[in-house]
């Protein structure tokens, strides 16, 4: 494949608002040992990209300074020591950065074949959310079929996949979201009960729908004052999984219910984990999640697409929280 010398990118010129995302031209990245070069056709936008743009979520050492944690496209070149992939293969990939560009490098183990029946935009919307949901809800949270899950931010990119995946694997799912329309959207995604947190007390609703027992797992991206309320929502032996803290990293909690209900408080971040860990996750996802996507039990929810050059508009939409599902850049 003939490769150009340079590529279009969107870079973060300085920490700040959406307008610091500026189109530029850069040399193509060179795939290192064990890496592939992907010609990007679509790149998912995630809330962590917004935090990075604001200066609060720096790329890990060695990662591209460009935003973009997930892409779909075709493999354009192989670095040394890559097995299992060929030039021309259609893939989606989890990145530690660099997705807002015509070309991006990815460790080969973090690439997955396009799920059957999906286009590039749909495929690009998956890696960051599916990896995050799989490792947090099912590995750390240990959600089992027949158990119940409370997802906050049910219409977020993460929430829309968490609801569908947990339902597809046989769990009962409750999801919070801001406003009646979003609560209904959670139910359309499969939630047994969408909770409009602006007009309903989610703790009271969870107690009512579970006959006061509570849920087995809470997936939390809100933090702050949600912590004691989440703990209130957990059943004996419940697991609380933190993936973000949109309302702040500090919380005051009563330790008594942790002992009395034998609760587990855990959490994780995806970006900083090793290639080996992400590769193991990719294999589990290909085995357990890709077949559910192929039969339509789990579908990417695409709210909007923007051309790469309009990344600032994509970020503005994300920060307005007006979206349901994912926002994707096209190239
Ligand atoms: N730990 C990890 O490995 C990891 C990986 C990826 C993402 N994340 C985190 O997961 C979260 C979701 O990511 P995403 O890309 O799916 O984001 P997203 O689509 O932008 O969704 C975030 C949602 O959070 C809700 N929200 C915003 N501010 C809030 C607040 N102050 N209180 C309560 N809810 C609020 C909004 O929905 P409503 O309108 O319903 O409020 C919004 O739609 C982000 O915080 C992100 O940083 C963590």
Coordinates of C-alpha atoms and ligand atoms in Angstrom, one line a residue:
X1 CA 0.0 0.0 0.0
X2 CA 1.4 3.4 -1.0
X3 CA 1.5 5.6 2.1
X4 CA 1.6 9.4 2.0
X5 CA 4.3 11.3 3.9
X6 CA 1.9 13.4 5.9
X7 CA -1.6 13.2 7.4
X8 CA -4.4 15.3 8.7
X9 CA -4.8 15.4 12.5
X10 CA -6.7 17.4 15.1
X11 CA -4.4 18.4 17.9
X12 CA -4.8 20.1 21.3
X13 CA -3.0 23.4 21.0
X14 CA -3.2 24.2 24.7
X15 CA -5.4 23.1 27.6
X16 CA -8.8 24.7 27.3
X17 CA -12.3 24.7 25.7
X18 CA -13.3 23.0 22.4
X19 CA -11.7 25.6 20.2
X20 CA -8.2 24.5 21.3
X21 CA -8.9 21.5 19.0
X22 CA -7.2 22.6 15.8
X23 CA -6.6 20.8 12.4
X24 CA -3.0 20.3 11.5
X25 CA -0.7 18.3 9.3
X26 CA 1.9 15.9 10.8
X27 CA 4.2 13.1 9.5
X28 CA 2.7 9.6 9.6
X29 CA 3.4 7.7 12.8
X30 CA 5.7 4.7 12.4
X31 CA 4.5 1.4 13.8
X32 CA 7.0 0.0 16.4
X33 CA 7.6 -3.6 17.2
X34 CA 4.3 -5.4 17.7
X35 CA 2.3 -2.5 16.3
X36 CA 0.2 -2.0 13.2
X37 CA -0.5 1.3 11.3
X38 CA -4.2 1.8 10.7
X39 CA -5.7 4.0 8.0
X40 CA -8.4 5.5 10.1
X41 CA -12.0 5.8 8.7
X42 CA -13.8 6.7 11.9
X43 CA -12.7 7.7 15.4
X44 CA -14.8 7.5 18.5
X45 CA -15.2 10.5 20.8
X46 CA -15.1 9.8 24.5
X47 CA -15.5 11.9 27.7
X48 CA -11.8 11.2 28.6
X49 CA -10.9 13.1 25.3
X50 CA -12.7 16.2 26.8
X51 CA -10.7 15.8 30.1
X52 CA -7.5 15.5 28.1
X53 CA -8.3 18.6 26.1
X54 CA -9.0 20.5 29.4
X55 CA -5.5 19.4 30.6
X56 CA -6.7 17.0 33.3
X57 CA -6.0 13.6 31.7
X58 CA -2.5 13.5 30.1
X59 CA -1.5 10.7 27.8
X60 CA 0.5 7.9 29.4
X61 CA 4.3 7.9 28.7
X62 CA 5.0 6.9 25.1
X63 CA 1.5 7.5 23.8
X64 CA 0.6 10.0 21.1
X65 CA -0.3 13.5 22.4
X66 CA -3.2 13.6 19.9
X67 CA -6.6 12.8 21.4
X68 CA -8.5 9.7 20.3
X69 CA -8.8 6.4 22.2
X70 CA -10.5 4.2 19.6
X71 CA -10.6 3.9 15.8
X72 CA -11.8 1.7 13.0
X73 CA -10.1 1.4 9.6
X74 CA -7.9 -0.8 7.6
X75 CA -4.4 -2.0 8.4
X76 CA -1.9 0.0 6.2
X77 CA 1.4 -1.3 7.4
X78 CA 2.8 -3.8 10.0
X79 CA 5.6 -3.0 12.4
X80 CA 8.3 -5.7 13.2
X81 CA 7.1 -8.9 14.9
X82 CA 3.4 -8.6 14.2
X83 CA 1.5 -11.9 13.8
X84 CA -2.2 -12.5 13.1
X85 CA -2.9 -9.4 11.0
X86 CA -2.3 -8.5 7.4
X87 CA -2.2 -5.3 5.4
X88 CA -5.8 -4.6 4.2
X89 CA -7.5 -6.2 7.2
X90 CA -10.5 -4.2 8.5
X91 CA -10.1 -3.6 12.3
X92 CA -11.2 -1.6 15.2
X93 CA -8.7 -0.8 17.9
X94 CA -8.3 0.5 21.4
X95 CA -5.6 3.2 21.5
X96 CA -3.8 5.0 24.3
X97 CA -4.1 8.2 22.1
X98 CA -3.7 9.4 18.5
X99 CA -7.1 8.5 17.1
X100 CA -8.0 12.0 15.8
X101 CA -5.8 11.5 12.7
X102 CA -5.8 9.9 9.2
X103 CA -3.4 7.3 10.5
X104 CA -2.8 5.8 13.9
X105 CA -0.6 3.1 15.3
X106 CA -2.0 0.5 17.7
X107 CA -0.5 -2.5 19.5
X108 CA -1.6 -5.6 17.5
X109 CA -3.2 -7.3 20.5
X110 CA -5.5 -4.3 20.9
X111 CA -7.0 -4.7 17.5
X112 CA -10.2 -6.7 16.8
X113 CA -11.8 -7.7 13.6
X114 CA -14.8 -5.6 12.6
X115 CA -17.9 -7.2 14.2
X116 CA -20.1 -8.9 11.6
X117 CA -22.6 -6.5 10.0
X118 CA -21.1 -3.3 11.4
X119 CA -19.8 -0.3 9.4
X120 CA -16.7 1.7 10.3
X121 CA -18.6 4.3 12.2
X122 CA -20.3 1.7 14.4
X123 CA -17.1 -0.3 14.9
X124 CA -15.1 2.9 15.9
X125 CA -17.7 3.5 18.7
X126 CA -17.0 0.2 20.4
X127 CA -13.5 -0.4 21.8
X128 CA -13.2 2.2 24.6
X129 CA -16.7 1.5 25.9
X130 CA -16.8 -2.3 25.5
X131 CA -13.3 -2.7 27.0
X132 CA -14.3 -0.5 30.0
X133 CA -17.6 -2.2 30.6
X134 CA -16.3 -5.7 30.2
X135 CA -13.4 -5.2 32.7
X136 CA -15.4 -3.2 35.2
X137 CA -18.8 -4.7 35.2
X138 CA -18.0 -8.4 34.5
X139 CA -14.3 -8.8 35.7
X140 CA -14.1 -6.5 38.7
X141 CA -17.8 -6.3 39.5
X142 CA -18.3 -10.0 38.8
X143 CA -21.9 -9.5 37.6
X144 CA -23.5 -12.9 37.1
X145 CA -26.6 -13.9 35.1
X146 CA -29.7 -13.4 37.3
X147 CA -28.0 -10.6 39.3
X148 CA -28.9 -7.0 39.1
X149 CA -26.9 -3.9 38.0
X150 CA -27.4 -0.2 38.6
X151 CA -25.7 1.9 35.9
X152 CA -25.4 5.6 36.3
X153 CA -25.2 7.7 33.1
X154 CA -27.3 5.1 31.3
X155 CA -27.4 7.1 28.0
X156 CA -23.6 7.8 28.0
X157 CA -21.5 5.9 25.6
X158 CA -20.4 3.6 28.4
X159 CA -24.0 3.3 29.8
X160 CA -25.6 2.4 26.5
X161 CA -23.2 -0.6 26.1
X162 CA -23.4 -1.5 29.8
X163 CA -27.2 -1.7 29.7
X164 CA -27.3 -3.8 26.6
X165 CA -24.5 -6.2 27.5
X166 CA -25.7 -6.9 31.0
X167 CA -29.2 -7.6 29.6
X168 CA -27.9 -9.8 26.9
X169 CA -26.0 -11.8 29.5
X170 CA -29.1 -12.3 31.6
X171 CA -29.0 -9.6 34.3
X172 CA -31.6 -7.2 35.6
X173 CA -30.6 -3.6 34.8
X174 CA -31.6 -0.3 36.3
X175 CA -30.2 2.9 34.8
X176 CA -30.2 6.5 35.8
X177 CA -30.2 9.5 33.4
X178 CA -31.0 13.2 33.4
X179 CA -34.6 13.8 32.2
X180 CA -37.6 11.7 31.2
X181 CA -36.6 11.3 27.6
X182 CA -33.2 9.9 28.6
X183 CA -34.8 7.6 31.2
X184 CA -37.1 6.3 28.4
X185 CA -34.0 5.8 26.2
X186 CA -32.5 3.6 28.9
X187 CA -35.6 1.4 28.8
X188 CA -35.5 1.3 24.9
X189 CA -31.9 0.0 25.3
X190 CA -33.2 -2.8 27.5
X191 CA -33.1 -1.4 31.0
X192 CA -35.8 -2.9 33.2
X193 CA -36.4 0.5 34.7
X194 CA -34.9 3.9 33.6
X195 CA -34.7 6.3 36.5
X196 CA -34.8 10.1 35.8
X197 CA -32.5 11.2 38.5
X198 CA -33.6 14.9 38.1
X199 CA -37.2 14.0 39.1
X200 CA -36.8 10.8 41.0
X201 CA -34.7 9.6 44.0
X202 CA -32.8 6.7 42.6
X203 CA -32.2 5.2 46.0
X204 CA -35.9 5.1 46.7
X205 CA -36.6 3.6 43.2
X206 CA -34.0 0.9 43.7
X207 CA -35.4 -0.1 47.1
X208 CA -38.9 -0.2 45.6
X209 CA -38.0 -2.3 42.5
X210 CA -35.8 -4.7 44.4
X211 CA -38.2 -5.2 47.4
X212 CA -35.7 -3.4 49.6
X213 CA -32.9 -5.9 48.9
X214 CA -30.8 -3.6 46.6
X215 CA -28.7 -4.4 43.5
X216 CA -25.6 -6.7 43.3
X217 CA -23.4 -4.3 41.3
X218 CA -23.3 -0.5 40.8
X219 CA -21.3 1.0 37.9
X220 CA -20.6 4.5 38.9
X221 CA -19.2 7.4 36.9
X222 CA -20.6 10.2 39.2
X223 CA -18.7 9.8 42.5
X224 CA -19.0 12.6 45.1
X225 CA -22.3 12.6 46.9
X226 CA -23.5 9.6 44.9
X227 CA -21.1 7.3 46.9
X228 CA -23.2 7.0 50.2
X229 CA -26.3 6.7 48.1
X230 CA -24.9 4.0 45.9
X231 CA -23.8 2.1 49.1
X232 CA -27.4 2.4 50.2
X233 CA -28.5 0.8 46.9
X234 CA -26.3 -2.3 47.3
X235 CA -27.5 -5.7 48.4
X236 CA -25.5 -7.9 50.7
X237 CA -22.2 -8.9 49.1
X238 CA -22.7 -6.1 46.6
X239 CA -19.9 -4.7 44.5
X240 CA -19.4 -0.9 43.8
X241 CA -17.2 -0.2 40.7
X242 CA -15.9 3.4 40.2
X243 CA -14.9 4.4 36.6
X244 CA -15.1 8.2 36.9
X245 CA -16.2 11.0 39.3
X246 CA -18.1 13.6 37.3
X247 CA -19.2 15.1 40.6
X248 CA -15.8 15.0 42.3
X249 CA -13.2 12.5 43.5
X250 CA -14.0 12.9 47.3
X251 CA -16.8 11.3 49.2
X252 CA -17.8 10.9 52.8
X253 CA -19.0 7.4 53.5
X254 CA -20.2 5.5 56.5
X255 CA -18.1 2.3 56.8
X256 CA -20.7 0.4 58.8
X257 CA -22.8 -0.9 55.8
X258 CA -19.5 -2.0 54.1
X259 CA -19.0 -4.4 57.0
X260 CA -22.6 -5.3 57.6
X261 CA -23.4 -6.0 54.0
X262 CA -19.8 -7.3 53.2
X263 CA -19.5 -4.8 50.3
X264 CA -16.6 -4.5 47.8
X265 CA -15.5 -1.1 46.6
X266 CA -13.4 -1.3 43.5
X267 CA -12.7 0.5 40.2
X268 CA -10.1 0.9 37.4
X269 CA -8.8 3.0 34.6
X270 CA -8.3 1.5 31.2
X271 CA -5.8 3.8 29.5
X272 CA -2.8 3.1 31.8
X273 CA -3.1 -0.7 31.7
X274 CA -0.4 -2.7 29.9
X275 CA -0.7 -4.0 26.3
X276 CA -0.7 -7.5 27.7
X277 CA -3.7 -6.7 29.9
X278 CA -5.6 -4.9 27.1
X279 CA -4.8 -7.8 24.7
X280 CA -6.2 -10.3 27.2
X281 CA -9.3 -8.1 27.4
X282 CA -9.6 -8.0 23.6
X283 CA -9.6 -11.8 23.5
X284 CA -12.3 -12.1 26.1
X285 CA -14.4 -9.5 24.2
X286 CA -14.0 -11.2 20.9
X287 CA -15.1 -14.5 22.6
X288 CA -18.0 -13.1 24.7
X289 CA -19.2 -9.8 23.2
X290 CA -18.6 -10.0 19.4
X291 CA -21.0 -12.9 19.0
X292 CA -23.7 -10.8 20.8
X293 CA -23.1 -7.9 18.4
X294 CA -23.2 -10.2 15.4
X295 CA -26.7 -11.4 16.3
X296 CA -27.9 -7.9 17.1
X297 CA -28.3 -8.4 20.9
X298 CA -25.9 -5.5 21.5
X299 CA -25.9 -2.6 19.0
X300 CA -23.7 0.5 18.9
X301 CA -25.9 3.6 19.5
X302 CA -24.6 6.4 17.3
X303 CA -26.0 9.8 18.2
X304 CA -24.1 11.9 15.7
X305 CA -21.1 11.9 13.4
X306 CA -18.8 14.9 12.6
X307 CA -16.0 15.2 10.0
X308 CA -12.6 15.1 11.7
X309 CA -12.1 18.9 11.2
X310 CA -15.2 19.5 13.3
X311 CA -13.9 17.8 16.4
X312 CA -14.6 21.0 18.4
X313 CA -18.3 20.7 17.6
X314 CA -18.3 17.1 18.6
X315 CA -16.7 18.0 22.0
X316 CA -19.3 20.9 22.4
X317 CA -22.1 18.4 21.9
X318 CA -20.5 15.9 24.4
X319 CA -20.1 18.6 27.0
X320 CA -23.8 19.6 26.6
X321 CA -24.7 16.0 27.5
X322 CA -27.4 16.3 24.8
X323 CA -26.4 13.0 23.3
X324 CA -27.7 9.5 23.7
X325 CA -25.0 7.0 22.9
X326 CA -21.8 7.8 21.0
X327 CA -20.4 10.6 18.9
X328 CA -18.0 9.6 16.1
X329 CA -15.6 11.5 13.9
X330 CA -15.4 10.5 10.2
X331 CA -12.3 10.7 8.0
Ligands
LIG1 N1 -12.3 4.2 34.1 C1 -12.2 4.0 32.8 O1 -11.4 3.2 32.3 C2 -13.1 4.8 31.9 C3 -13.0 4.6 30.5 C4 -13.8 5.3 29.7 C5 -14.7 6.3 30.2 N2 -14.7 6.5 31.6 C6 -15.6 7.5 32.1 O2 -16.9 7.1 32.0 C7 -17.7 8.2 31.9 C8 -18.6 8.1 30.7 O3 -17.8 8.2 29.5 P1 -18.5 8.4 28.1 O4 -17.5 8.6 27.1 O5 -19.5 7.4 27.9 O6 -19.2 9.8 28.4 P2 -20.5 10.6 27.9 O7 -21.1 9.8 26.8 O8 -20.2 12.0 27.7 O9 -21.5 10.5 29.1 C9 -21.4 11.1 30.3 C10 -22.8 11.2 30.9 O10 -22.6 11.6 32.3 C11 -23.8 12.3 32.6 N3 -23.3 13.4 33.5 C12 -22.5 14.4 33.1 N4 -22.2 15.2 34.2 C13 -22.8 14.7 35.2 C14 -22.9 15.0 36.6 N5 -22.3 16.1 37.1 N6 -23.7 14.2 37.4 C15 -24.3 13.1 36.9 N7 -24.2 12.8 35.6 C16 -23.5 13.5 34.8 C17 -24.4 12.8 31.4 O11 -25.7 12.2 31.3 P3 -27.0 12.8 32.0 O12 -27.6 13.8 31.0 O13 -27.9 11.7 32.2 O14 -26.6 13.5 33.3 C18 -23.5 12.4 30.3 O15 -24.3 11.9 29.2 C19 -16.8 9.5 31.8 O16 -16.8 10.1 33.1 C20 -15.5 8.9 31.5 O17 -14.4 9.6 32.0 C21 -13.9 5.8 32.4

